[in-house]
XYZ file of C-alpha atoms in Angstrom:
386
model
C -10.805 20.453 60.765
C -14.463 19.257 60.142
C -16.863 21.375 62.250
C -19.921 19.678 64.057
C -22.648 22.170 64.749
C -24.795 21.166 67.305
C -26.064 24.107 68.576
C -29.403 24.028 66.496
C -31.571 25.726 69.088
C -29.871 28.959 68.862
C -30.138 29.207 65.150
C -30.284 27.022 62.319
C -28.702 26.616 58.755
C -30.877 27.825 55.675
C -32.312 24.672 53.888
C -31.124 24.864 50.388
C -34.706 24.351 49.139
C -36.031 27.336 51.318
C -33.106 29.853 49.668
C -34.462 28.226 46.411
C -38.060 28.975 47.194
C -36.875 32.637 48.024
C -34.432 33.597 45.355
C -37.455 35.033 42.902
C -38.762 37.370 45.412
C -34.889 38.806 46.308
C -34.691 39.215 42.340
C -37.476 39.714 39.546
C -40.443 39.406 41.837
C -39.422 42.805 43.973
C -42.620 44.699 44.040
C -44.263 46.210 47.124
C -47.705 44.259 48.109
C -49.404 47.161 48.528
C -48.912 48.432 44.728
C -51.882 47.874 42.292
C -49.687 47.464 39.182
C -48.704 44.034 38.025
C -45.359 43.471 40.111
C -47.239 44.493 43.168
C -49.975 41.962 42.325
C -47.529 39.436 42.121
C -45.705 39.918 45.437
C -49.294 40.248 46.797
C -50.059 36.727 45.597
C -47.178 35.395 47.078
C -47.672 36.610 50.430
C -51.487 35.809 50.364
C -50.513 32.271 49.260
C -47.507 32.041 51.904
C -50.207 33.293 54.739
C -52.488 30.299 53.722
C -50.061 27.637 53.467
C -49.122 28.583 57.271
C -52.653 29.028 58.285
C -53.462 25.475 56.728
C -51.079 23.972 59.032
C -52.444 25.591 62.141
C -55.731 24.846 60.818
C -56.992 28.513 61.364
C -57.903 30.960 58.559
C -55.222 33.193 56.965
C -56.192 36.395 58.565
C -55.172 35.218 61.976
C -51.641 35.040 60.883
C -49.765 38.408 61.457
C -46.125 38.415 59.985
C -43.215 39.711 62.208
C -39.599 40.554 62.242
C -39.236 37.416 64.496
C -39.912 35.660 67.599
C -39.115 38.639 69.882
C -41.572 40.946 68.398
C -44.026 38.207 68.143
C -43.778 37.949 71.720
C -43.704 41.488 72.313
C -46.468 42.350 70.330
C -48.660 39.280 71.811
C -47.951 40.572 75.463
C -47.815 44.424 75.067
C -50.253 44.628 72.074
C -52.724 42.469 74.123
C -52.408 43.998 77.454
C -52.769 47.489 76.200
C -55.710 46.535 74.194
C -57.289 44.997 77.168
C -56.402 46.710 80.449
C -59.760 47.735 81.304
C -60.448 44.169 82.082
C -57.452 43.844 84.471
C -53.898 44.304 84.611
C -52.712 40.699 85.949
C -50.694 38.654 83.962
C -49.241 35.089 84.590
C -46.053 33.674 83.053
C -43.016 31.217 84.322
C -39.528 31.975 85.924
C -38.236 30.462 82.703
C -39.602 32.179 79.893
C -37.348 33.430 77.250
C -36.057 36.965 77.566
C -38.332 38.068 74.919
C -41.016 37.429 77.362
C -39.478 37.803 80.497
C -38.346 41.471 79.842
C -41.337 42.350 77.967
C -43.169 41.477 81.337
C -40.763 43.107 83.421
C -41.345 46.353 81.170
C -45.251 46.042 81.645
C -44.643 45.743 85.217
C -42.934 49.167 85.026
C -46.265 50.306 83.533
C -48.624 49.227 86.215
C -49.545 45.707 85.295
C -49.113 43.120 88.052
C -47.042 40.240 86.856
C -47.119 36.399 88.553
C -44.050 34.195 87.630
C -44.728 30.775 88.080
C -41.942 28.406 89.615
C -41.066 25.050 88.128
C -40.023 21.779 89.646
C -36.511 20.085 88.977
C -37.431 19.005 85.424
C -38.390 22.501 84.555
C -42.327 21.593 84.450
C -45.058 24.150 85.965
C -47.581 23.005 88.719
C -51.339 23.124 87.757
C -52.149 23.438 91.276
C -49.655 26.639 91.084
C -51.452 28.162 88.097
C -54.961 27.590 89.442
C -53.940 29.513 92.873
C -52.335 32.288 90.524
C -55.170 32.656 88.488
C -57.267 35.885 89.361
C -60.555 37.562 88.082
C -58.625 40.398 86.734
C -56.243 38.003 85.014
C -56.150 38.928 81.290
C -53.380 37.227 79.854
C -51.252 33.929 80.492
C -47.779 33.575 78.577
C -46.469 30.275 78.990
C -44.121 28.517 76.540
C -44.711 25.417 74.841
C -40.913 23.794 74.874
C -38.090 25.223 76.585
C -35.248 26.534 74.743
C -32.725 25.217 77.102
C -33.482 22.243 78.677
C -36.528 20.938 76.214
C -39.380 20.798 78.729
C -42.764 20.981 77.266
C -45.373 22.642 79.065
C -49.110 21.521 79.297
C -50.421 24.108 76.937
C -53.728 22.153 76.134
C -54.536 21.815 79.701
C -54.069 25.463 80.623
C -56.308 26.303 77.409
C -58.855 24.110 78.564
C -58.530 25.612 82.217
C -59.148 29.455 80.548
C -61.987 28.265 78.300
C -64.441 29.928 80.497
C -62.031 32.913 81.894
C -61.473 36.088 80.571
C -57.478 35.598 80.273
C -56.369 34.842 77.030
C -53.410 32.209 76.481
C -50.465 32.825 74.548
C -47.831 30.312 74.103
C -44.115 30.684 72.912
C -43.789 28.093 70.486
C -40.581 29.192 68.664
C -38.455 26.390 70.110
C -41.409 23.877 69.652
C -42.199 24.451 66.204
C -41.199 21.635 64.148
C -41.234 19.115 66.922
C -44.555 19.627 68.262
C -47.867 19.834 66.572
C -49.044 23.508 66.801
C -52.672 22.663 65.750
C -54.758 25.564 67.088
C -57.935 23.711 67.693
C -55.709 21.162 70.000
C -53.813 23.751 71.818
C -56.498 26.217 72.674
C -54.198 29.248 72.579
C -55.245 32.615 71.597
C -51.871 33.715 70.473
C -49.204 31.700 69.420
C -45.298 32.793 68.384
C -43.166 31.088 65.459
C -39.555 32.676 64.420
C -38.232 31.232 60.754
C -34.368 30.776 61.869
C -35.014 27.875 64.238
C -36.699 25.843 61.314
C -34.136 26.215 59.073
C -35.608 29.482 57.458
C -34.204 33.058 57.318
C -33.523 35.032 60.257
C -35.657 38.098 60.651
C -38.900 37.091 59.934
C -41.374 35.176 62.064
C -45.290 35.407 62.671
C -47.742 35.764 65.494
C -51.403 33.778 65.704
C -53.863 36.043 66.557
C -57.475 34.393 67.316
C -60.284 35.931 65.392
C -61.795 37.433 68.294
C -58.199 38.819 70.010
C -57.988 42.416 69.706
C -54.023 43.772 70.229
C -52.627 47.257 70.096
C -50.575 48.123 67.032
C -46.826 48.122 68.058
C -46.004 51.142 65.800
C -48.048 53.060 63.279
C -47.807 53.666 59.474
C -49.107 52.179 56.733
C -52.251 49.688 56.722
C -50.504 46.290 56.139
C -51.376 43.278 57.956
C -55.076 44.572 58.563
C -53.687 47.463 60.296
C -51.994 45.548 62.929
C -48.257 46.071 61.935
C -47.404 48.818 59.826
C -44.560 48.504 57.319
C -43.648 46.966 53.705
C -43.837 43.250 53.949
C -40.582 41.522 53.691
C -41.806 38.968 51.112
C -38.790 37.163 50.444
C -38.590 36.384 54.214
C -42.167 35.579 54.246
C -41.548 32.863 51.606
C -38.945 31.553 53.152
C -40.753 31.297 56.375
C -43.983 29.717 54.939
C -41.816 27.292 53.065
C -39.806 26.082 55.842
C -42.622 26.040 58.358
C -44.543 23.740 56.073
C -41.461 21.369 55.528
C -40.937 21.000 59.094
C -44.110 20.195 59.877
C -44.396 17.375 57.141
C -40.723 15.975 58.386
C -41.849 16.122 61.853
C -42.011 12.761 62.712
C -39.086 11.351 60.877
C -36.721 14.132 62.359
C -38.060 13.518 65.866
C -37.454 10.016 65.728
C -33.834 10.683 64.259
C -33.286 12.839 66.974
C -34.434 10.752 70.119
C -31.908 8.676 68.547
C -29.434 10.910 68.641
C -30.139 11.655 72.593
C -29.732 7.982 73.259
C -26.578 7.509 71.280
C -24.811 10.630 73.112
C -25.949 9.609 76.512
C -24.894 6.164 75.813
C -21.556 6.865 75.098
C -21.454 9.198 78.021
C -22.271 5.989 80.355
C -19.910 3.833 78.356
C -17.137 6.353 79.242
C -17.866 6.204 82.787
C -18.004 10.090 83.161
C -20.150 11.610 85.765
C -23.340 13.394 84.494
C -27.071 14.465 85.008
C -29.634 14.960 82.109
C -31.552 18.435 82.794
C -35.279 18.491 81.814
C -38.231 16.320 81.704
C -37.561 12.803 81.204
C -40.218 12.213 78.485
C -42.044 15.384 78.204
C -39.024 16.952 76.321
C -38.434 18.212 72.660
C -36.572 15.873 70.704
C -33.727 17.896 69.540
C -32.537 19.245 72.805
C -30.028 17.570 75.074
C -29.155 19.979 78.369
C -26.285 17.868 80.334
C -24.820 19.120 83.630
C -21.001 17.628 84.322
C -20.146 17.948 88.069
C -16.785 19.694 88.547
C -16.487 21.307 85.172
C -16.140 24.955 84.368
C -18.262 25.453 81.515
C -16.396 28.268 79.737
C -13.557 26.389 79.674
C -15.468 23.282 78.389
C -17.185 25.387 75.598
C -13.620 26.696 74.551
C -12.317 23.071 74.521
C -15.028 21.815 72.588
C -14.801 24.385 69.879
C -11.076 23.609 69.510
C -11.986 20.058 68.942
C -14.439 21.501 66.053
C -17.455 20.858 68.051
C -20.179 23.780 68.449
C -22.486 23.378 71.573
C -23.779 26.247 73.699
C -24.117 26.731 77.997
C -27.180 26.998 79.559
C -25.224 29.803 81.300
C -24.522 33.198 80.006
C -20.844 33.650 79.784
C -19.267 37.225 80.224
C -15.376 37.906 80.253
C -14.284 36.566 83.786
C -17.567 35.765 85.062
C -20.728 33.252 84.473
C -23.822 33.671 85.787
C -26.132 30.690 85.768
C -29.189 30.254 83.391
C -32.163 31.556 84.579
C -33.891 28.528 83.488
C -31.732 26.201 85.429
C -31.611 28.496 88.480
C -35.478 27.977 88.412
C -35.147 24.851 88.089
C -32.105 23.995 90.743
C -31.543 26.963 92.602
C -28.802 29.700 92.559
C -26.157 27.705 94.485
C -26.668 24.081 93.041
C -23.702 23.217 91.246
C -25.957 21.356 88.367
C -27.213 24.691 87.274
C -23.737 26.280 86.713
C -22.207 23.059 84.825
C -24.634 22.835 81.945
C -23.807 22.381 78.226
C -26.984 22.173 75.864
C -26.414 20.251 72.548
C -28.923 20.571 70.385
C -29.426 18.759 66.810
C -30.731 19.329 63.504
C -30.245 19.222 59.641
C -27.210 17.890 58.545
C -26.184 16.022 61.686
C -25.384 12.378 61.441
C -24.943 9.488 64.131
C -21.083 9.570 62.965
C -21.095 13.083 64.126
C -23.366 12.651 67.222
C -20.789 9.762 68.269
C -17.731 11.780 67.646
C -18.917 14.782 69.835
C -19.979 12.502 72.866
C -16.489 10.868 72.662
C -14.732 14.071 72.529
C -16.710 15.597 75.536
C -16.254 12.597 77.533
C -12.534 13.027 77.220
C -12.445 16.731 77.865
C -14.713 16.051 80.788
C -12.406 13.372 82.327
C -9.631 15.698 82.518
C -11.517 18.110 84.441
C -13.356 15.605 86.717
C -9.915 13.879 87.518
C -8.868 17.462 88.826
C -9.852 19.285 92.114
C -13.663 19.642 92.758
C -15.185 22.649 91.056
C -15.929 25.523 93.247
C -19.581 26.968 93.143
């Protein structure tokens, strides 16, 4: 059976050209970048060049790029590293209710350590209110962490506007751009952010590698201690092959952004058009216009999500849920709950389709028609009890 992979927001396949770029650093160029001999110097040169390539795409200097083990570590260093290094200025942090758990759970830990965290609500499109932000901002606020594009519903937040609001405030602005990378412009001078997280495996790069942009005047406390790598900000021998893959995938995604965005918007429209044609009941979640082009989150009334995903998988279609499914129970996604409320059926019947490399219009049409077929069976049965 041919499989149709529509879960690129969870992770993406490694691009063959990225693998090719990485291979020499998994074989002959195996040196430690801290070594002074030729093999070490070759590794150091590759490391420096990769850092410079990423910096060029962001329009920043190379020394602001801090390599990490992925998005979670980047988010952790941004929040914990900055909060601890700057707690003498205040202990208040602002975030949102719909952040990735890498941010939410980190904020919860900071609360345990005495920091005060404000979690901004969102409307039914997943958008924060700038008025709510203005009311939450205090003189002792030291950090604001708001994701650029949501990983579940795709809603894009007004990061640039927030950055301008904080221009004359002491608070630093961090954005989790892990899902937005490759879809949105991450130029730092346009976003006005101080910290920005990216992960390679969302960009057809390798797993286990990412980076954190750290502004020139930003001070962070190192997450752990050891050697003097990454300008003493993150100890540990550098993952050269992973860094090469990260840089290659990041630059490639940036160059292909316009073409891919247009293609994925076409997929979104095609999928929705087929569902309408099949006359099934559905609602699209997320902002109608300010949304990542590759994410399509849909609620199907009276449909059991767990069974739906199983049936899709049996049909060869791989998607995911806005809910965290566990054996025998389904808890609504915190994102959809923030948008619609705990008891709203829409929060409990959502499926996320996310597009990427290798997908075709034929695959999208096939997936949409198979989805419609499965949904029709459920919606003809008794009403789904929430």
